[in-house]
Amino acid sequence: MVFGVRASKYRHIYTEPPKPEQCWTGLRLSIATGEQQYVKASSKYFAVALSGAGGPLAIQRLDLPNRYTPDSCPIICGHAGSLLDFDWNPFDAGMIATASDDTTVKIWKVDADGEEWGGRVLSEPLVDLRGHRKKVSLLRYHPTASNVLASASTDTTVRVWDVEKAEEISVFEGLTDIPQDVVWDHRGDQYAVSSKDKHVRLIDGRTSVESHSFLAHEGTKSTKLSYLHPGDNRILSMGFTQRSGRELKVWDLRDTSAPVHSETIDQAAGVIMPFYDIDSSVLYLCGKGDGNIRYYEYNTGEKALYSIGMFQTTISCKGMCVVPKRAVDVGINETARLLKITRDGVTPLSFIVPRKSDTFQEDLFPDCPAAVPAHTADEWVGGSSLDPVTMSLDPADAGNGAETSTTKKFQVRGAAQLKVELNEALERIKYLESKLTEASVKY
């Protein structure tokens, strides 16, 4: 009998624990129970919630590992309650949204712009979004439209915001229990939301009309979601069996009467966070409380998942996120970088595909999403449906500089700046009135 071996570029993918000087340590992290990842990254920075009043959020540079001190990085501290989630704007590496149990969502700008990097405390947000009646537990920026943000709350609503206008686009009120996860599809036409009632619902982002719902997992613990390859109409759910076993399911959204793939992982208690890399078709499964990271390859032709390996360590994970692809080091064939929260810090994990050649590997690094929106919020609300704008990762390609959007970004102003502008306007009015009086002009 002849046994075949399935060909895969990622069969030998590996990672090694980083050296201590490559990690961020000394952080007093806030990692209470909840639905969030506790860490998220843009292409320049990452954020972690710290213990303390007002929901402090530390902003660290990806290129500057250090031992945390109050003067080592900026701190966002502007909520009246604990910080529950946050998300980076995919088209502005220095803009982040935060959500709190004070029922508000706030938008912040954290770029240094010539200022001293460490020691700053940001307490005045650029935008304050109010509408939820209870704590806001989840935030997800839109993948293709500029300044569109989804927020989910324990008031069992999901609200989609136009951040630039500081107003709601739509509100979904069809949940029967608290939300556990929210994810946008590839184009951002719809989002999927899982909730404690064990159902997954597909919602039109523009109108908040529910198009479909299905029972995903029998267990009562949290269900996490991830859309798979664009155009495949497949979504992955990570949840629990009725006997509390962790399980993976893949669903064809055209027929959810039964999953097209189901696999029991193990009997551990931690929630598994799925991260799907569209560029490589590799799925990373990271469990809270686990020391292991499992990775699978999704075959887009066969529409099937294959296990390709596992990274094993004795250091448990408290939270995890993926760094945007445009921030990886293509020189060492780093196809993905994950940030792992441990007991007192953050550890970067680079996933590398070994190659003999030191030239740019086009097959490993197809064009990836750029920091450029495909359309504005108004265009998206009007019905525009576009794939993400992409860029080349080849250092020799001019497209590698697509970190800055060519689309005009909105300029939000805080209360302090508005007060200064108002005083300047009043002084100008006073001056013009005096000139009219001098000219004996009645007004």
Short mmCIF file of N, CA and C in Angstrom, two decimals, residues 162-319:
data_model
loop_
_atom_site.label_atom_id
_atom_site.label_comp_id
_atom_site.label_asym_id
_atom_site.label_seq_id
_atom_site.Cartn_x
_atom_site.Cartn_y
_atom_site.Cartn_z
N ASP A 162 -20.75 55.38 13.16
CA ASP A 162 -19.91 56.22 12.33
C ASP A 162 -19.10 57.07 13.29
N VAL A 163 -17.84 56.71 13.48
CA VAL A 163 -17.01 57.36 14.49
C VAL A 163 -16.78 58.83 14.15
N GLU A 164 -16.61 59.12 12.86
CA GLU A 164 -16.32 60.50 12.46
C GLU A 164 -17.47 61.43 12.80
N LYS A 165 -18.70 60.95 12.64
CA LYS A 165 -19.87 61.76 12.96
C LYS A 165 -20.34 61.56 14.39
N ALA A 166 -19.76 60.60 15.09
CA ALA A 166 -20.14 60.27 16.47
C ALA A 166 -21.64 59.96 16.57
N GLU A 167 -22.13 59.15 15.62
CA GLU A 167 -23.53 58.77 15.63
C GLU A 167 -23.71 57.33 15.20
N GLU A 168 -24.86 56.75 15.58
CA GLU A 168 -25.15 55.37 15.26
C GLU A 168 -25.57 55.22 13.80
N ILE A 169 -25.12 54.13 13.18
CA ILE A 169 -25.57 53.76 11.84
C ILE A 169 -26.74 52.79 11.94
N SER A 170 -26.62 51.81 12.84
CA SER A 170 -27.68 50.83 13.03
C SER A 170 -27.57 50.22 14.42
N VAL A 171 -28.68 49.64 14.88
CA VAL A 171 -28.73 48.99 16.20
C VAL A 171 -29.45 47.66 16.05
N PHE A 172 -28.81 46.57 16.46
CA PHE A 172 -29.44 45.26 16.46
C PHE A 172 -29.89 44.94 17.88
N GLU A 173 -31.18 44.66 18.04
CA GLU A 173 -31.76 44.41 19.36
C GLU A 173 -32.36 43.01 19.47
N GLY A 174 -31.92 42.09 18.60
CA GLY A 174 -32.53 40.77 18.54
C GLY A 174 -31.87 39.71 19.41
N LEU A 175 -30.85 40.06 20.18
CA LEU A 175 -30.22 39.07 21.06
C LEU A 175 -31.12 38.76 22.25
N THR A 176 -31.10 37.51 22.68
CA THR A 176 -31.88 37.11 23.86
C THR A 176 -31.02 36.91 25.09
N ASP A 177 -29.69 37.02 24.91
CA ASP A 177 -28.77 36.88 26.04
C ASP A 177 -27.51 37.68 25.72
N ILE A 178 -26.58 37.74 26.66
CA ILE A 178 -25.41 38.59 26.50
C ILE A 178 -24.52 38.09 25.36
N PRO A 179 -23.91 39.00 24.58
CA PRO A 179 -23.05 38.60 23.46
C PRO A 179 -21.71 38.06 23.95
N GLN A 180 -21.15 37.11 23.17
CA GLN A 180 -19.87 36.50 23.51
C GLN A 180 -18.78 36.80 22.49
N ASP A 181 -19.17 37.08 21.25
CA ASP A 181 -18.19 37.43 20.24
C ASP A 181 -18.89 38.12 19.07
N VAL A 182 -18.16 39.01 18.40
CA VAL A 182 -18.64 39.69 17.20
C VAL A 182 -17.50 39.70 16.19
N VAL A 183 -17.77 39.28 14.96
CA VAL A 183 -16.75 39.31 13.90
C VAL A 183 -17.39 39.79 12.60
N TRP A 184 -16.66 40.63 11.85
CA TRP A 184 -17.08 41.08 10.53
C TRP A 184 -16.65 40.07 9.49
N ASP A 185 -17.41 39.98 8.39
CA ASP A 185 -16.95 39.16 7.27
C ASP A 185 -15.87 39.91 6.49
N HIS A 186 -15.35 39.29 5.44
CA HIS A 186 -14.18 39.80 4.73
C HIS A 186 -14.40 41.22 4.19
N ARG A 187 -15.58 41.47 3.63
CA ARG A 187 -15.88 42.79 3.07
C ARG A 187 -16.56 43.72 4.07
N GLY A 188 -17.05 43.17 5.16
CA GLY A 188 -17.76 44.01 6.12
C GLY A 188 -19.22 44.25 5.75
N ASP A 189 -19.80 43.39 4.93
CA ASP A 189 -21.21 43.52 4.61
C ASP A 189 -22.09 43.07 5.76
N GLN A 190 -21.64 42.05 6.47
CA GLN A 190 -22.40 41.54 7.60
C GLN A 190 -21.45 41.17 8.73
N TYR A 191 -22.01 41.04 9.91
CA TYR A 191 -21.22 40.53 11.03
C TYR A 191 -21.96 39.35 11.66
N ALA A 192 -21.19 38.48 12.30
CA ALA A 192 -21.73 37.35 13.04
C ALA A 192 -21.56 37.62 14.51
N VAL A 193 -22.58 37.30 15.29
CA VAL A 193 -22.52 37.51 16.73
C VAL A 193 -22.98 36.23 17.44
N SER A 194 -22.18 35.77 18.39
CA SER A 194 -22.55 34.64 19.23
C SER A 194 -23.00 35.16 20.58
N SER A 195 -23.87 34.42 21.23
CA SER A 195 -24.37 34.87 22.53
C SER A 195 -24.56 33.69 23.47
N LYS A 196 -24.88 33.99 24.69
CA LYS A 196 -25.01 32.97 25.73
C LYS A 196 -26.18 32.02 25.50
N ASP A 197 -27.08 32.37 24.57
CA ASP A 197 -28.19 31.47 24.26
C ASP A 197 -27.76 30.36 23.30
N LYS A 198 -26.45 30.25 23.00
CA LYS A 198 -25.82 29.20 22.20
C LYS A 198 -26.02 29.37 20.70
N HIS A 199 -26.63 30.46 20.27
CA HIS A 199 -26.89 30.68 18.86
C HIS A 199 -25.88 31.66 18.25
N VAL A 200 -25.66 31.49 16.95
CA VAL A 200 -24.89 32.44 16.16
C VAL A 200 -25.85 33.11 15.19
N ARG A 201 -25.80 34.43 15.13
CA ARG A 201 -26.69 35.19 14.26
C ARG A 201 -25.88 35.97 13.23
N LEU A 202 -26.39 36.02 12.00
CA LEU A 202 -25.76 36.79 10.93
C LEU A 202 -26.58 38.05 10.71
N ILE A 203 -25.93 39.20 10.82
CA ILE A 203 -26.62 40.49 10.83
C ILE A 203 -26.08 41.39 9.73
N ASP A 204 -26.96 42.05 9.00
CA ASP A 204 -26.57 43.06 8.03
C ASP A 204 -26.05 44.28 8.78
N GLY A 205 -24.80 44.66 8.54
CA GLY A 205 -24.19 45.75 9.29
C GLY A 205 -24.83 47.10 9.05
N ARG A 206 -25.41 47.30 7.86
CA ARG A 206 -25.99 48.59 7.52
C ARG A 206 -27.38 48.77 8.12
N THR A 207 -28.16 47.70 8.11
CA THR A 207 -29.57 47.80 8.51
C THR A 207 -29.91 47.09 9.81
N SER A 208 -28.97 46.26 10.32
CA SER A 208 -29.20 45.44 11.52
C SER A 208 -30.34 44.44 11.33
N VAL A 209 -30.54 44.00 10.10
CA VAL A 209 -31.53 42.96 9.83
C VAL A 209 -30.86 41.59 9.95
N GLU A 210 -31.48 40.70 10.74
CA GLU A 210 -30.95 39.36 10.92
C GLU A 210 -31.31 38.50 9.71
N SER A 211 -30.29 37.93 9.05
CA SER A 211 -30.54 37.10 7.87
C SER A 211 -30.62 35.62 8.20
N HIS A 212 -29.97 35.20 9.29
CA HIS A 212 -29.97 33.77 9.62
C HIS A 212 -29.45 33.58 11.04
N SER A 213 -29.86 32.50 11.68
CA SER A 213 -29.31 32.12 12.99
C SER A 213 -29.29 30.60 13.08
N PHE A 214 -28.37 30.08 13.88
CA PHE A 214 -28.29 28.63 14.05
C PHE A 214 -27.66 28.31 15.40
N LEU A 215 -27.99 27.13 15.92
CA LEU A 215 -27.43 26.64 17.17
C LEU A 215 -26.03 26.11 16.89
N ALA A 216 -25.02 26.68 17.55
CA ALA A 216 -23.63 26.31 17.24
C ALA A 216 -23.10 25.20 18.13
N HIS A 217 -23.19 25.38 19.45
CA HIS A 217 -22.63 24.41 20.38
C HIS A 217 -23.61 24.18 21.54
N GLU A 218 -23.57 22.98 22.08
CA GLU A 218 -24.49 22.62 23.17
C GLU A 218 -24.02 23.13 24.52
N GLY A 219 -22.72 23.39 24.65
CA GLY A 219 -22.19 23.84 25.93
C GLY A 219 -22.59 25.26 26.27
N THR A 220 -22.52 25.60 27.55
CA THR A 220 -22.95 26.92 28.02
C THR A 220 -21.82 27.93 28.04
N LYS A 221 -20.58 27.49 27.87
CA LYS A 221 -19.46 28.42 27.91
C LYS A 221 -19.36 29.21 26.62
N SER A 222 -18.42 30.12 26.57
CA SER A 222 -18.32 31.08 25.48
C SER A 222 -18.04 30.44 24.13
N THR A 223 -18.64 31.00 23.07
CA THR A 223 -18.42 30.58 21.69
C THR A 223 -17.69 31.70 20.95
N LYS A 224 -16.55 31.37 20.35
CA LYS A 224 -15.77 32.34 19.59
C LYS A 224 -15.86 32.01 18.10
N LEU A 225 -15.77 33.04 17.26
CA LEU A 225 -16.03 32.90 15.83
C LEU A 225 -14.89 33.44 14.98
N SER A 226 -14.81 32.92 13.75
CA SER A 226 -13.88 33.46 12.76
C SER A 226 -14.37 33.07 11.37
N TYR A 227 -14.55 34.07 10.49
CA TYR A 227 -14.83 33.76 9.09
C TYR A 227 -13.58 33.14 8.49
N LEU A 228 -13.79 32.18 7.57
CA LEU A 228 -12.67 31.56 6.88
C LEU A 228 -12.43 32.29 5.56
N HIS A 229 -12.05 31.57 4.52
CA HIS A 229 -11.57 32.24 3.32
C HIS A 229 -12.67 33.01 2.62
N PRO A 230 -12.36 34.20 2.09
CA PRO A 230 -13.38 35.01 1.39
C PRO A 230 -14.03 34.24 0.25
N GLY A 231 -15.34 34.32 0.17
CA GLY A 231 -16.07 33.67 -0.91
C GLY A 231 -16.44 32.24 -0.66
N ASP A 232 -15.96 31.65 0.44
CA ASP A 232 -16.25 30.25 0.72
C ASP A 232 -17.55 30.04 1.50
N ASN A 233 -18.12 31.13 2.02
CA ASN A 233 -19.33 31.04 2.83
C ASN A 233 -19.16 30.10 4.02
N ARG A 234 -17.96 30.10 4.58
CA ARG A 234 -17.68 29.24 5.74
C ARG A 234 -17.33 30.10 6.95
N ILE A 235 -17.82 29.67 8.11
CA ILE A 235 -17.46 30.32 9.36
C ILE A 235 -17.08 29.24 10.36
N LEU A 236 -16.08 29.53 11.16
CA LEU A 236 -15.61 28.59 12.17
C LEU A 236 -16.10 29.03 13.54
N SER A 237 -16.53 28.09 14.33
CA SER A 237 -16.94 28.39 15.71
C SER A 237 -16.16 27.49 16.67
N MET A 238 -15.71 28.09 17.77
CA MET A 238 -15.02 27.36 18.83
C MET A 238 -15.90 27.44 20.07
N GLY A 239 -16.33 26.28 20.57
CA GLY A 239 -17.20 26.27 21.74
C GLY A 239 -17.01 25.02 22.56
N PHE A 240 -18.09 24.60 23.22
CA PHE A 240 -18.01 23.48 24.14
C PHE A 240 -19.16 22.50 23.89
N THR A 241 -18.88 21.22 24.14
CA THR A 241 -19.92 20.21 24.05
C THR A 241 -20.78 20.26 25.31
N GLN A 242 -21.84 19.46 25.31
CA GLN A 242 -22.72 19.42 26.47
C GLN A 242 -21.98 18.92 27.71
N ARG A 243 -20.92 18.14 27.50
CA ARG A 243 -20.12 17.61 28.61
C ARG A 243 -18.87 18.45 28.83
N SER A 244 -18.87 19.67 28.35
CA SER A 244 -17.80 20.65 28.59
C SER A 244 -16.49 20.32 27.87
N GLY A 245 -16.55 19.55 26.81
CA GLY A 245 -15.37 19.34 25.99
C GLY A 245 -15.23 20.47 24.98
N ARG A 246 -14.02 20.90 24.72
CA ARG A 246 -13.80 21.97 23.74
C ARG A 246 -13.89 21.39 22.33
N GLU A 247 -14.65 22.08 21.46
CA GLU A 247 -14.83 21.56 20.12
C GLU A 247 -14.75 22.66 19.07
N LEU A 248 -14.36 22.24 17.87
CA LEU A 248 -14.25 23.10 16.71
C LEU A 248 -15.29 22.66 15.69
N LYS A 249 -15.97 23.62 15.08
CA LYS A 249 -16.93 23.31 14.03
C LYS A 249 -16.76 24.31 12.89
N VAL A 250 -16.93 23.81 11.66
CA VAL A 250 -16.93 24.65 10.47
C VAL A 250 -18.31 24.54 9.85
N TRP A 251 -18.90 25.71 9.54
CA TRP A 251 -20.27 25.76 9.03
C TRP A 251 -20.30 26.34 7.62
N ASP A 252 -21.12 25.73 6.77
CA ASP A 252 -21.44 26.32 5.48
C ASP A 252 -22.67 27.19 5.69
N LEU A 253 -22.53 28.49 5.51
CA LEU A 253 -23.60 29.42 5.84
C LEU A 253 -24.81 29.27 4.91
N ARG A 254 -24.66 28.52 3.82
CA ARG A 254 -25.81 28.26 2.96
C ARG A 254 -26.67 27.13 3.48
N ASP A 255 -26.12 26.33 4.40
CA ASP A 255 -26.88 25.23 5.01
C ASP A 255 -26.26 24.91 6.37
N THR A 256 -26.86 25.41 7.43
CA THR A 256 -26.30 25.23 8.78
C THR A 256 -27.05 24.16 9.56
N SER A 257 -27.72 23.25 8.85
CA SER A 257 -28.42 22.16 9.54
C SER A 257 -27.44 21.24 10.26
N ALA A 258 -26.19 21.17 9.74
CA ALA A 258 -25.14 20.38 10.37
C ALA A 258 -23.79 20.97 9.96
N PRO A 259 -22.79 20.89 10.83
CA PRO A 259 -21.47 21.42 10.45
C PRO A 259 -20.82 20.56 9.37
N VAL A 260 -20.03 21.18 8.50
CA VAL A 260 -19.32 20.42 7.48
C VAL A 260 -18.05 19.79 8.06
N HIS A 261 -17.63 20.27 9.21
CA HIS A 261 -16.48 19.68 9.90
C HIS A 261 -16.67 19.89 11.40
N SER A 262 -16.42 18.85 12.17
CA SER A 262 -16.54 18.93 13.63
C SER A 262 -15.40 18.13 14.25
N GLU A 263 -14.81 18.70 15.28
CA GLU A 263 -13.65 18.05 15.89
C GLU A 263 -13.59 18.40 17.37
N THR A 264 -13.52 17.39 18.22
CA THR A 264 -13.35 17.62 19.65
C THR A 264 -11.87 17.80 19.95
N ILE A 265 -11.54 18.90 20.62
CA ILE A 265 -10.13 19.22 20.88
C ILE A 265 -9.63 18.51 22.13
N ASP A 266 -10.23 18.80 23.27
CA ASP A 266 -9.85 18.19 24.53
C ASP A 266 -10.90 18.53 25.57
N GLN A 267 -10.60 18.27 26.84
CA GLN A 267 -11.54 18.51 27.93
C GLN A 267 -11.12 19.69 28.82
N ALA A 268 -10.21 20.51 28.35
CA ALA A 268 -9.76 21.65 29.15
C ALA A 268 -10.88 22.68 29.29
N ALA A 269 -10.73 23.58 30.29
CA ALA A 269 -11.81 24.52 30.62
C ALA A 269 -11.68 25.87 29.93
N GLY A 270 -10.50 26.23 29.46
CA GLY A 270 -10.30 27.57 28.91
C GLY A 270 -10.92 27.77 27.55
N VAL A 271 -11.40 28.98 27.30
CA VAL A 271 -11.98 29.34 26.01
C VAL A 271 -10.87 29.42 24.96
N ILE A 272 -11.12 28.85 23.78
CA ILE A 272 -10.15 28.89 22.69
C ILE A 272 -10.44 30.08 21.78
N MET A 273 -9.41 30.87 21.51
CA MET A 273 -9.52 32.03 20.61
C MET A 273 -8.97 31.63 19.25
N PRO A 274 -9.80 31.68 18.19
CA PRO A 274 -9.31 31.33 16.85
C PRO A 274 -8.81 32.57 16.10
N PHE A 275 -7.68 32.42 15.42
CA PHE A 275 -7.13 33.50 14.60
C PHE A 275 -6.83 32.91 13.22
N TYR A 276 -7.57 33.37 12.21
CA TYR A 276 -7.38 32.85 10.85
C TYR A 276 -6.62 33.85 10.00
N ASP A 277 -5.51 33.40 9.44
CA ASP A 277 -4.68 34.23 8.56
C ASP A 277 -5.13 33.99 7.12
N ILE A 278 -5.82 34.96 6.54
CA ILE A 278 -6.36 34.80 5.18
C ILE A 278 -5.23 34.63 4.16
N ASP A 279 -4.10 35.30 4.36
CA ASP A 279 -3.02 35.27 3.39
C ASP A 279 -2.38 33.88 3.27
N SER A 280 -2.23 33.19 4.39
CA SER A 280 -1.59 31.87 4.38
C SER A 280 -2.58 30.73 4.53
N SER A 281 -3.84 31.05 4.84
CA SER A 281 -4.88 30.04 5.10
C SER A 281 -4.52 29.16 6.30
N VAL A 282 -3.81 29.74 7.26
CA VAL A 282 -3.44 29.01 8.48
C VAL A 282 -4.30 29.51 9.64
N LEU A 283 -4.83 28.57 10.40
CA LEU A 283 -5.66 28.87 11.55
C LEU A 283 -4.88 28.58 12.83
N TYR A 284 -4.81 29.56 13.72
CA TYR A 284 -4.14 29.39 15.01
C TYR A 284 -5.19 29.32 16.11
N LEU A 285 -5.11 28.29 16.95
CA LEU A 285 -6.04 28.10 18.05
C LEU A 285 -5.29 28.28 19.36
N CYS A 286 -5.69 29.32 20.12
CA CYS A 286 -4.99 29.68 21.35
C CYS A 286 -5.99 29.65 22.50
N GLY A 287 -5.78 28.78 23.47
CA GLY A 287 -6.72 28.65 24.58
C GLY A 287 -6.27 29.42 25.81
N LYS A 288 -7.21 30.09 26.45
CA LYS A 288 -6.88 30.76 27.72
C LYS A 288 -6.56 29.69 28.77
N GLY A 289 -5.42 29.86 29.41
CA GLY A 289 -4.96 28.88 30.37
C GLY A 289 -4.10 27.79 29.77
N ASP A 290 -3.99 27.76 28.43
CA ASP A 290 -3.18 26.74 27.76
C ASP A 290 -1.74 27.21 27.59
N GLY A 291 -0.84 26.25 27.49
CA GLY A 291 0.52 26.56 27.11
C GLY A 291 0.77 26.27 25.64
N ASN A 292 -0.20 25.62 25.00
CA ASN A 292 -0.03 25.17 23.62
C ASN A 292 -0.77 26.08 22.64
N ILE A 293 -0.26 26.15 21.43
CA ILE A 293 -0.93 26.80 20.31
C ILE A 293 -1.02 25.80 19.18
N ARG A 294 -2.23 25.46 18.79
CA ARG A 294 -2.44 24.52 17.68
C ARG A 294 -2.59 25.30 16.39
N TYR A 295 -2.08 24.74 15.30
CA TYR A 295 -2.30 25.40 14.02
C TYR A 295 -2.72 24.40 12.96
N TYR A 296 -3.67 24.89 12.15
CA TYR A 296 -4.27 24.10 11.08
C TYR A 296 -4.12 24.87 9.77
N GLU A 297 -4.15 24.12 8.66
CA GLU A 297 -4.19 24.74 7.35
C GLU A 297 -5.54 24.48 6.72
N TYR A 298 -6.15 25.54 6.20
CA TYR A 298 -7.44 25.42 5.53
C TYR A 298 -7.20 25.30 4.04
N ASN A 299 -7.57 24.16 3.46
CA ASN A 299 -7.40 23.93 2.03
C ASN A 299 -8.60 24.53 1.31
N THR A 300 -8.35 25.62 0.59
CA THR A 300 -9.46 26.34 -0.04
C THR A 300 -10.08 25.56 -1.19
N GLY A 301 -9.30 24.64 -1.80
CA GLY A 301 -9.86 23.82 -2.87
C GLY A 301 -10.76 22.74 -2.33
N GLU A 302 -10.26 22.00 -1.34
CA GLU A 302 -11.05 20.93 -0.73
C GLU A 302 -12.01 21.45 0.32
N LYS A 303 -11.79 22.72 0.74
CA LYS A 303 -12.59 23.33 1.82
C LYS A 303 -12.55 22.44 3.07
N ALA A 304 -11.32 22.09 3.48
CA ALA A 304 -11.13 21.21 4.62
C ALA A 304 -9.99 21.72 5.49
N LEU A 305 -10.04 21.40 6.78
CA LEU A 305 -9.00 21.78 7.73
C LEU A 305 -8.07 20.60 7.99
N TYR A 306 -6.76 20.89 8.01
CA TYR A 306 -5.77 19.86 8.31
C TYR A 306 -4.85 20.36 9.42
N SER A 307 -4.64 19.55 10.44
CA SER A 307 -3.71 19.91 11.51
C SER A 307 -2.28 19.83 10.97
N ILE A 308 -1.49 20.88 11.22
CA ILE A 308 -0.11 20.88 10.72
C ILE A 308 0.92 21.03 11.83
N GLY A 309 0.48 21.17 13.08
CA GLY A 309 1.46 21.24 14.14
C GLY A 309 0.95 21.88 15.41
N MET A 310 1.86 21.95 16.39
CA MET A 310 1.50 22.53 17.68
C MET A 310 2.75 23.10 18.33
N PHE A 311 2.62 24.31 18.86
CA PHE A 311 3.69 24.91 19.65
C PHE A 311 3.40 24.62 21.12
N GLN A 312 4.34 24.01 21.82
CA GLN A 312 4.11 23.57 23.19
C GLN A 312 5.05 24.28 24.17
N THR A 313 4.46 24.73 25.26
CA THR A 313 5.23 25.36 26.33
C THR A 313 4.48 25.17 27.64
N THR A 314 5.18 25.30 28.73
CA THR A 314 4.54 25.14 30.04
C THR A 314 3.99 26.46 30.58
N ILE A 315 4.25 27.56 29.88
CA ILE A 315 3.79 28.88 30.33
C ILE A 315 2.38 29.12 29.79
N SER A 316 1.42 29.26 30.68
CA SER A 316 0.02 29.39 30.26
C SER A 316 -0.27 30.75 29.67
N CYS A 317 -1.28 30.77 28.82
CA CYS A 317 -1.69 31.98 28.11
C CYS A 317 -2.89 32.62 28.81
N LYS A 318 -2.81 33.91 29.09
CA LYS A 318 -3.93 34.65 29.66
C LYS A 318 -4.74 35.38 28.60
N GLY A 319 -4.08 35.70 27.49
CA GLY A 319 -4.71 36.40 26.38
C GLY A 319 -3.78 36.35 25.18
#
